[in-house]
Coordinates of C-alpha atoms in Angstrom, one line a residue:
M1 CA 12.5 9.2 36.9
Q2 CA 14.8 7.0 35.8
Y3 CA 18.1 6.9 38.4
N4 CA 21.3 7.2 35.9
P5 CA 24.6 6.7 37.8
E6 CA 27.1 8.0 35.0
A7 CA 25.2 11.3 34.8
Q8 CA 25.7 11.7 38.6
Q9 CA 29.3 10.3 38.0
Q10 CA 31.8 13.7 38.7
L11 CA 34.3 13.8 35.7
I12 CA 37.7 16.1 35.6
L13 CA 39.6 17.3 33.4
C14 CA 43.4 15.5 32.5
C15 CA 46.1 17.6 33.4
S16 CA 47.5 17.1 29.9
C17 CA 45.1 16.9 27.1
G18 CA 42.4 18.6 28.7
T19 CA 39.9 15.0 28.0
P20 CA 37.1 15.1 30.9
I21 CA 38.0 11.3 32.3
P22 CA 36.7 9.9 35.4
P23 CA 39.1 11.0 38.8
N24 CA 42.1 8.9 39.5
P25 CA 45.4 9.5 41.7
A26 CA 47.3 10.4 38.6
N27 CA 44.5 13.3 37.0
M28 CA 45.7 11.7 33.8
C29 CA 43.6 10.2 31.1
L30 CA 45.4 6.3 29.9
N31 CA 46.7 7.6 26.8
C32 CA 48.8 10.6 28.6
I33 CA 50.2 8.1 31.2
R34 CA 51.3 5.9 28.5
N35 CA 53.6 8.6 26.8
E36 CA 55.2 9.6 29.6
V37 CA 55.5 6.0 31.5
D38 CA 57.0 3.3 29.3
I39 CA 57.1 0.1 31.8
T40 CA 58.9 -1.9 29.6
E41 CA 62.0 0.2 30.2
G42 CA 64.8 -2.0 30.9
I43 CA 63.3 -5.1 29.8
P44 CA 65.5 -6.1 26.5
K45 CA 63.0 -6.6 23.2
Q46 CA 65.7 -8.7 21.8
A47 CA 67.2 -11.7 22.7
T48 CA 70.1 -14.2 21.8
I49 CA 69.7 -18.0 23.1
H50 CA 72.2 -20.8 22.1
F51 CA 71.6 -23.7 20.5
C52 CA 73.7 -27.3 20.2
R53 CA 73.1 -29.1 16.3
N54 CA 74.4 -32.1 18.0
C55 CA 72.9 -33.1 20.9
E56 CA 69.9 -30.6 20.0
R57 CA 69.7 -29.1 24.0
Y58 CA 69.8 -25.1 24.6
H59 CA 72.5 -23.2 26.5
Q60 CA 71.2 -22.5 30.3
P61 CA 74.0 -19.9 32.3
P62 CA 75.7 -20.7 33.7
N63 CA 76.7 -24.1 32.4
L64 CA 73.9 -26.2 31.8
W65 CA 72.1 -27.8 28.8
V66 CA 68.7 -28.7 28.8
S67 CA 66.4 -30.5 25.9
C68 CA 63.3 -28.8 25.0
Q69 CA 60.8 -29.0 22.4
L70 CA 59.5 -25.8 20.3
E71 CA 56.8 -23.8 22.1
S72 CA 57.3 -25.8 25.3
R73 CA 57.1 -24.4 28.8
E74 CA 60.5 -25.5 29.1
L75 CA 61.6 -23.5 26.5
L76 CA 59.3 -20.2 27.8
A77 CA 60.9 -20.7 30.8
L78 CA 64.4 -20.0 29.5
C79 CA 63.2 -17.5 27.3
L80 CA 61.9 -15.8 29.8
K81 CA 64.9 -15.9 32.2
K82 CA 67.4 -14.6 29.7
L83 CA 65.2 -11.3 30.2
K84 CA 66.8 -9.5 32.5
G85 CA 64.7 -6.7 33.6
L86 CA 61.8 -8.9 33.9
N87 CA 61.9 -9.3 38.0
K88 CA 61.0 -5.4 38.7
V89 CA 57.6 -5.8 36.8
R90 CA 54.7 -8.3 37.4
L91 CA 54.3 -11.2 34.8
V92 CA 50.9 -11.8 34.1
D93 CA 50.9 -13.6 30.7
A94 CA 53.5 -15.2 28.2
G95 CA 53.3 -17.1 25.0
F96 CA 54.9 -18.2 21.8
I97 CA 53.9 -16.5 18.2
W98 CA 54.4 -18.4 15.9
T99 CA 57.2 -18.4 13.6
E100 CA 58.9 -20.5 10.9
P101 CA 60.9 -23.7 12.5
H102 CA 63.8 -22.9 10.3
S103 CA 63.8 -19.1 10.8
R104 CA 66.1 -19.0 13.9
R105 CA 63.6 -16.7 15.3
I106 CA 61.0 -17.7 18.7
K107 CA 58.9 -14.5 19.3
V108 CA 57.1 -14.4 22.7
K109 CA 54.3 -12.0 23.7
L110 CA 54.1 -11.0 27.3
T111 CA 51.8 -8.9 29.2
I112 CA 53.3 -7.2 32.1
Q113 CA 51.8 -4.8 35.1
K114 CA 53.5 -2.0 37.1
E115 CA 52.1 0.3 39.6
V116 CA 53.4 4.0 38.0
F117 CA 51.7 6.6 40.4
A118 CA 49.9 6.3 44.0
S119 CA 47.4 3.5 43.5
T120 CA 47.5 3.8 39.8
I121 CA 48.7 0.6 38.0
L122 CA 49.2 0.2 33.8
Q123 CA 49.3 -2.8 32.4
Q124 CA 51.0 -3.0 28.6
I125 CA 51.5 -5.9 26.1
F126 CA 54.8 -5.9 24.0
E127 CA 57.2 -9.2 21.8
V128 CA 60.3 -10.1 22.2
E129 CA 62.5 -11.8 19.7
F130 CA 65.2 -14.3 20.7
V131 CA 67.6 -15.1 18.1
V132 CA 68.6 -19.1 17.9
C133 CA 72.5 -19.1 17.6
T134 CA 74.4 -22.3 17.2
Q135 CA 76.7 -23.1 19.9
Q136 CA 78.5 -26.5 20.6
C137 CA 78.5 -27.6 24.1
E138 CA 80.8 -29.1 25.7
E139 CA 80.1 -33.0 26.0
C140 CA 79.7 -32.4 22.2
T141 CA 82.9 -30.6 21.7
R142 CA 85.0 -33.5 23.7
V143 CA 83.3 -36.1 21.7
A144 CA 84.2 -34.5 18.3
A145 CA 87.5 -33.2 18.9
Q146 CA 90.6 -35.4 19.7
N147 CA 92.8 -35.9 23.1
T148 CA 90.4 -34.4 25.1
W149 CA 89.3 -37.3 27.4
K150 CA 91.5 -36.7 30.5
A151 CA 91.2 -41.0 32.1
T152 CA 90.2 -44.5 30.3
V153 CA 88.4 -47.6 31.6
Q154 CA 89.1 -50.5 30.1
V155 CA 86.7 -53.0 31.0
R156 CA 88.1 -57.2 29.5
Q157 CA 87.3 -60.4 30.5
K158 CA 89.4 -63.4 28.4
V159 CA 86.4 -65.6 27.2
N160 CA 85.0 -66.1 24.4
H161 CA 81.7 -65.3 24.0
K162 CA 80.0 -61.3 25.2
R163 CA 76.9 -62.6 28.1
T164 CA 78.9 -60.9 30.6
F165 CA 79.1 -57.7 29.2
M166 CA 75.4 -57.4 28.2
Y167 CA 74.6 -58.3 31.5
L168 CA 77.2 -55.5 32.6
E169 CA 75.7 -53.0 29.8
Q170 CA 72.3 -53.7 31.5
L171 CA 73.4 -52.7 35.5
I172 CA 75.1 -50.0 34.5
L173 CA 71.9 -48.6 32.6
K174 CA 69.8 -49.4 35.4
H175 CA 72.3 -47.6 38.0
N176 CA 73.1 -45.0 35.6
A177 CA 76.8 -45.4 36.2
H178 CA 77.8 -44.1 32.5
K179 CA 75.9 -40.2 33.2
D180 CA 79.5 -39.1 33.3
T181 CA 81.0 -40.7 30.0
I182 CA 81.8 -38.7 27.2
N183 CA 82.4 -41.8 25.0
I184 CA 82.0 -45.6 25.0
K185 CA 83.7 -47.5 22.5
E186 CA 82.9 -50.8 21.9
L187 CA 86.1 -53.6 21.0
R188 CA 86.3 -56.9 20.4
D189 CA 87.5 -58.0 23.5
G190 CA 85.5 -55.8 25.9
L191 CA 84.1 -52.2 26.3
D192 CA 86.4 -48.6 26.8
F193 CA 84.8 -46.1 28.6
F194 CA 86.1 -42.4 28.4
Y195 CA 85.7 -39.4 31.1
A196 CA 86.6 -35.8 30.9
Q197 CA 87.4 -36.1 34.6
R198 CA 90.0 -38.8 36.8
S199 CA 87.2 -39.1 39.6
H200 CA 84.5 -39.9 37.2
A201 CA 87.1 -42.7 35.9
V202 CA 87.3 -44.0 39.8
K203 CA 84.1 -43.7 40.5
M204 CA 83.2 -46.4 37.3
V205 CA 86.1 -48.6 38.2
E206 CA 84.5 -48.8 42.2
F207 CA 80.9 -49.5 40.4
L208 CA 82.7 -52.2 39.0
N209 CA 83.9 -53.5 42.0
A210 CA 80.7 -53.8 43.9
V211 CA 79.1 -55.7 41.2
T212 CA 81.5 -58.3 39.9
P213 CA 84.9 -59.8 40.9
V214 CA 87.3 -57.6 39.1
R215 CA 90.7 -56.4 39.4
S216 CA 92.3 -53.6 38.3
K217 CA 95.5 -51.2 37.6
T218 CA 96.3 -47.8 36.7
S219 CA 99.0 -46.3 34.5
E220 CA 99.2 -42.8 33.5
Q221 CA 100.7 -40.9 30.7
L222 CA 102.4 -37.4 30.5
I223 CA 101.0 -35.4 28.4
S224 CA 102.1 -31.9 29.0
S225 CA 104.2 -30.2 31.8
D226 CA 104.9 -25.9 32.2
I227 CA 108.3 -26.0 34.2
H228 CA 107.4 -22.3 35.3
S229 CA 104.2 -23.5 36.9
G230 CA 105.5 -27.3 37.9
T231 CA 102.4 -27.9 37.0
S232 CA 101.5 -31.2 34.6
N233 CA 99.0 -32.5 32.3
Y234 CA 98.3 -36.3 33.0
K235 CA 95.9 -39.1 31.2
F236 CA 95.1 -42.0 33.3
T237 CA 94.1 -45.8 32.1
Y238 CA 92.3 -48.2 34.4
S239 CA 92.8 -51.5 32.8
V240 CA 90.0 -53.9 34.8
E241 CA 89.9 -57.6 34.3
I242 CA 86.7 -59.3 35.3
V243 CA 87.2 -63.3 35.9
P244 CA 87.1 -65.0 33.7
V245 CA 84.1 -67.6 35.2
C246 CA 80.1 -67.3 34.1
K247 CA 77.4 -69.0 34.9
D248 CA 76.5 -72.7 34.3
D249 CA 80.4 -73.0 34.5
L250 CA 82.0 -76.0 34.8
V251 CA 85.0 -75.1 37.2
C252 CA 87.7 -77.6 38.9
L253 CA 89.1 -75.8 42.1
P254 CA 92.6 -75.9 43.3
V255 CA 92.8 -78.8 45.8
K256 CA 93.8 -75.9 48.5
L257 CA 91.0 -73.8 47.8
A258 CA 88.6 -76.5 48.0
R259 CA 89.8 -77.6 51.2
S260 CA 90.3 -74.1 52.4
L261 CA 85.9 -73.6 51.4
G262 CA 85.3 -76.5 53.6
N263 CA 86.7 -79.4 52.1
I264 CA 84.5 -78.9 49.2
Q265 CA 84.5 -81.0 45.9
P266 CA 87.0 -79.9 43.5
L267 CA 84.7 -80.5 40.5
V268 CA 81.4 -77.9 40.7
L269 CA 79.1 -75.7 39.2
C270 CA 79.5 -71.7 39.0
S271 CA 75.8 -71.3 40.1
R272 CA 75.8 -67.2 40.3
I273 CA 78.5 -64.4 39.6
G274 CA 78.2 -61.4 41.8
N275 CA 80.6 -59.6 44.0
S276 CA 81.6 -63.0 44.4
I277 CA 81.9 -66.4 42.9
H278 CA 79.5 -68.5 44.1
V279 CA 79.7 -72.7 43.3
L280 CA 77.9 -75.6 43.7
D281 CA 78.5 -79.6 44.2
P282 CA 75.8 -81.0 42.4
N283 CA 76.5 -84.4 44.0
T284 CA 76.2 -83.2 47.8
L285 CA 74.6 -79.6 47.1
N286 CA 77.1 -78.4 49.2
S287 CA 78.0 -74.3 48.1
A288 CA 80.3 -72.2 48.7
D289 CA 81.0 -68.4 48.2
I290 CA 84.4 -67.2 46.0
T291 CA 85.6 -63.7 47.2
N292 CA 87.1 -61.7 44.9
A293 CA 90.3 -61.2 46.8
V294 CA 90.5 -65.1 47.0
Y295 CA 90.0 -65.5 43.5
W296 CA 92.9 -63.5 42.9
R297 CA 95.3 -65.1 45.2
N298 CA 94.5 -68.4 43.8
P299 CA 92.9 -68.0 39.9
F300 CA 91.7 -70.8 37.9
D301 CA 89.5 -70.8 34.7
S302 CA 86.4 -72.6 33.6
L303 CA 86.6 -76.6 32.5
A304 CA 83.7 -75.8 30.1
T305 CA 81.2 -73.0 29.1
V306 CA 77.6 -73.2 28.0
K307 CA 78.5 -73.8 24.2
D308 CA 80.2 -77.2 25.8
M309 CA 76.7 -77.9 27.0
V310 CA 75.1 -81.8 25.8
E311 CA 71.5 -82.3 25.4
Y312 CA 69.9 -85.4 27.5
Y313 CA 66.8 -87.1 27.7
V314 CA 65.1 -87.8 30.6
L315 CA 64.5 -91.7 31.2
D316 CA 64.1 -91.5 35.0
V317 CA 63.9 -89.5 38.4
E318 CA 64.3 -90.5 41.6
V319 CA 64.4 -87.9 44.6
L320 CA 66.9 -88.7 47.4
G321 CA 65.1 -86.5 49.9
A322 CA 68.1 -83.6 51.2
V323 CA 66.9 -80.1 49.6
R324 CA 69.0 -77.1 50.5
G325 CA 67.4 -73.5 49.1
K326 CA 65.5 -74.3 45.6
N327 CA 67.9 -77.2 45.0
V328 CA 66.7 -81.0 45.3
L329 CA 69.1 -83.9 45.2
A330 CA 68.3 -86.9 42.7
D331 CA 69.5 -89.5 40.7
V332 CA 68.9 -88.8 37.4
M333 CA 68.8 -91.4 34.3
V334 CA 69.7 -89.8 30.9
A335 CA 70.4 -90.4 27.5
R336 CA 71.8 -88.1 24.8
S337 CA 68.8 -86.9 22.4
S338 CA 71.0 -87.5 19.2
D339 CA 71.3 -91.6 20.7
F340 CA 67.8 -91.5 20.3
G341 CA 67.7 -95.0 17.3
K342 CA 70.9 -95.2 17.4
N343 CA 71.8 -97.2 20.2
D344 CA 71.0 -98.0 24.1
T345 CA 73.5 -95.8 25.5
T346 CA 72.1 -94.7 29.4
F347 CA 74.0 -92.6 32.2
F348 CA 73.3 -91.8 35.5
A349 CA 73.9 -88.5 37.1
R350 CA 73.6 -87.1 40.6
S351 CA 72.3 -83.5 40.1
H352 CA 70.6 -80.9 41.9
L353 CA 67.7 -80.6 39.8
G354 CA 65.7 -83.3 41.2
G355 CA 63.2 -80.6 42.2
I356 CA 62.1 -79.4 38.2
L357 CA 63.0 -82.5 36.3
N358 CA 60.4 -84.9 35.4
I359 CA 60.5 -87.7 33.0
G360 CA 60.7 -87.1 29.5
D361 CA 61.7 -83.6 29.7
T362 CA 64.9 -82.4 28.4
V363 CA 68.0 -81.3 30.2
M364 CA 71.9 -79.9 29.0
G365 CA 74.6 -81.2 31.0
Y366 CA 78.2 -81.7 30.7
D367 CA 79.5 -84.7 29.1
L368 CA 82.5 -86.0 31.0
T369 CA 83.0 -89.6 29.4
S370 CA 84.1 -87.7 25.8
A371 CA 85.3 -84.0 27.5
N372 CA 89.2 -84.1 27.3
F373 CA 90.4 -81.1 29.4
N374 CA 94.3 -79.2 29.7
N375 CA 94.2 -78.7 33.0
N376 CA 96.1 -79.8 36.0
D377 CA 93.9 -79.7 39.2
F378 CA 91.2 -82.3 37.0
D379 CA 94.2 -84.7 35.5
S380 CA 95.2 -84.7 38.9
M381 CA 91.8 -86.2 40.2
N382 CA 90.5 -89.8 40.9
R383 CA 88.8 -90.5 37.2
N384 CA 87.1 -93.3 38.6
A385 CA 85.2 -91.1 41.3
L386 CA 84.5 -89.1 38.2
P387 CA 80.6 -88.7 37.1
D388 CA 79.7 -89.3 33.7
V389 CA 77.8 -86.5 33.1
I390 CA 77.2 -83.4 35.3
L391 CA 73.9 -82.1 34.5
V392 CA 73.3 -78.1 34.7
K393 CA 70.0 -76.7 33.9
K394 CA 66.3 -77.8 32.2
S395 CA 66.2 -77.1 28.7
Y396 CA 63.1 -76.2 26.7
P397 CA 63.8 -76.7 22.7
N398 CA 60.3 -75.3 22.3
R399 CA 60.5 -71.9 23.8
K400 CA 59.2 -69.6 21.9
K401 CA 61.1 -67.1 19.3
K402 CA 62.8 -63.8 19.7
N403 CA 60.2 -61.9 17.8
K404 CA 57.5 -63.5 20.2
R405 CA 58.7 -61.8 23.1
H406 CA 56.7 -59.1 24.6
W407 CA 59.5 -57.8 26.5
K408 CA 63.0 -55.6 25.6
L409 CA 66.2 -53.9 26.8
K410 CA 67.9 -51.2 25.8
N411 CA 71.2 -50.5 25.2
L412 CA 74.3 -48.1 25.7
N413 CA 74.8 -45.8 23.1
K414 CA 78.5 -47.6 21.8
E415 CA 80.4 -46.5 19.5
E416 CA 81.7 -50.2 17.4
E417 CA 84.8 -51.3 16.3
E418 CA 85.0 -52.8 12.6
M419 CA 85.3 -56.8 13.0
L420 CA 86.3 -59.1 10.5
P421 CA 84.5 -60.9 9.5
R422 CA 81.5 -58.6 9.8
K423 CA 79.2 -61.6 9.4
Q424 CA 80.7 -64.1 11.4
E425 CA 81.0 -62.0 14.7
Q426 CA 77.1 -60.7 14.1
E427 CA 76.1 -64.5 14.4
K428 CA 78.4 -65.0 17.5
L429 CA 76.6 -62.2 19.0
E430 CA 73.0 -63.1 18.2
Q431 CA 73.8 -66.3 19.7
D432 CA 75.3 -64.9 23.1
F433 CA 72.6 -62.7 23.1
E434 CA 69.9 -65.3 22.5
L435 CA 71.6 -67.4 25.1
F436 CA 71.8 -63.9 27.6
L437 CA 67.5 -63.5 27.2
R438 CA 67.4 -67.5 27.8
D439 CA 68.9 -67.0 30.9
L440 CA 66.8 -64.0 32.0
E441 CA 63.7 -65.7 31.6
E442 CA 64.7 -69.3 33.5
D443 CA 66.6 -67.3 36.3
A444 CA 64.5 -65.1 38.6
E445 CA 67.3 -64.1 40.6
L446 CA 68.8 -62.7 37.5
R447 CA 66.3 -60.5 36.1
S448 CA 65.7 -59.2 39.4
T449 CA 68.8 -57.3 39.4
I450 CA 68.2 -55.5 36.2
N451 CA 65.7 -53.1 34.0
L452 CA 63.0 -55.3 31.8
Y453 CA 61.1 -52.7 29.9
R454 CA 57.6 -53.9 27.7
S455 CA 57.2 -54.7 24.0
E456 CA 55.0 -52.8 21.8
Q457 CA 55.7 -55.3 19.1
K458 CA 53.0 -57.5 18.4
P459 CA 53.7 -61.0 17.5
D460 CA 54.3 -61.9 13.5
V461 CA 51.3 -63.9 12.6
N462 CA 52.8 -65.1 9.4
A463 CA 56.2 -67.0 11.5
M464 CA 53.6 -68.6 13.3
E465 CA 51.6 -70.0 10.4
T466 CA 52.6 -71.1 7.1
D467 CA 49.4 -72.0 4.5
G468 CA 47.6 -72.5 7.9
E469 CA 49.7 -74.5 9.8
M470 CA 52.1 -74.1 12.5
T471 CA 55.5 -74.1 11.8
D472 CA 56.6 -75.1 15.3
V473 CA 55.2 -76.1 18.6
E474 CA 55.3 -73.8 21.5
D475 CA 56.4 -75.4 24.9
E476 CA 53.6 -74.4 27.3
N477 CA 55.9 -75.1 30.2
A478 CA 58.8 -73.4 28.9
P479 CA 59.7 -69.7 31.5
E480 CA 58.0 -67.0 30.5
I481 CA 58.5 -63.5 32.4
P482 CA 55.6 -62.3 34.1
L483 CA 53.9 -58.5 33.0
E484 CA 54.1 -57.6 36.5
E485 CA 58.3 -57.4 36.5
L486 CA 58.1 -55.2 33.3
L487 CA 58.0 -51.5 32.9
E488 CA 56.5 -49.0 31.0
D489 CA 59.6 -47.6 28.6
L490 CA 58.5 -44.5 28.4
V491 CA 58.7 -42.4 24.8
I492 CA 57.4 -39.0 24.1
H493 CA 56.0 -38.6 20.7
D494 CA 55.9 -35.7 19.0
E495 CA 52.2 -33.7 18.2

């Protein structure tokens, strides 16, 4: 005879309906337990979540706004935090039920467990519907409304190009110094940063002082006052002026300042701009650092900028042997590239570029024979002791074009001012941006201070070839940025 365990099992009658059931601590069948006890009691079946249309973020109480994709884990966690009685039960499973994206409804299916009697655990499945209501977040409210900012930082530089602000923009992005701004406005001569709190503006001014030589002053404007409580409402403006000297500029130092810097020659090149001004004498390789405080006690302007440089062709190079860092002293014989085939005029220049210049290269420099500077410090110098040419940097005429670069930069979300005439300003900005990109390619120390990202843009074959022939020959020795210096640009795509 075969043993049947079910036949040997004893059954009892449910105390409510009399149905035979296996023994359990409650002495009730499952249906009667569900009729007697509702473990979902106290958990709302409908709730409301707030969504900002402008920035597409959801409100997470009390004061946080987070970005969540539909049917994502982040949105599910946000919805579950809205259910107050959920901490009294055990959550087994949770998932979304598909709804029309434009219905403003989010449905979540929950599976919970709870011990209702001694050693009796009941599991139940139910749905919760969330109504999505639109509400503008505080940041979007400040941007949309007028007169909501409490402090502004106005950054200016008295130069005729935008390369400084392009570099400053990359520094701000790398250090996330713009996280507290409610708006950024780009003007013709600088940038304006708007803040809801004065402390945030002070933090930006401190950041600018740490990365570039500046001077600042503060002004305040009374908006309203309450004579009964003695409180007043002010708006604060921080005016920040960047030194009007840029990398590769030709500078003539005041005589007293030059003597205080180790008796360096007054006519020098600006080799780098950090939190101080680094100058270099190309004739002797002597260098000096001009701090922020020293500069504003003895301010000076640039004699010439990179747009005033002339291209020269290298005819001969004689290395003299003096080396200081990456600079090598050499005597170089050059001729203007524009004079080829017209005359035999040549110039001799003592330069710091002896380590990278070879016969046949092209180099950019300042022509002092035909220059006319309106500067008292330069006029007081002995003209017979001045060189004819000051070489600045090696040039690469056949470098890669803009559409062939395998790297890119990120930009701030700025509100642009209307510029007139628009076409001329746009062309000038494109030229300044191209010069800035070339500086990054040529100067490894400069690009190490910012973030560069890999570009997914493929080379334009149509721009490279026309009727099967190459339109331009690229210089193989032109500087390029190695791939190991580039960062991956994280982009989240919708499925």
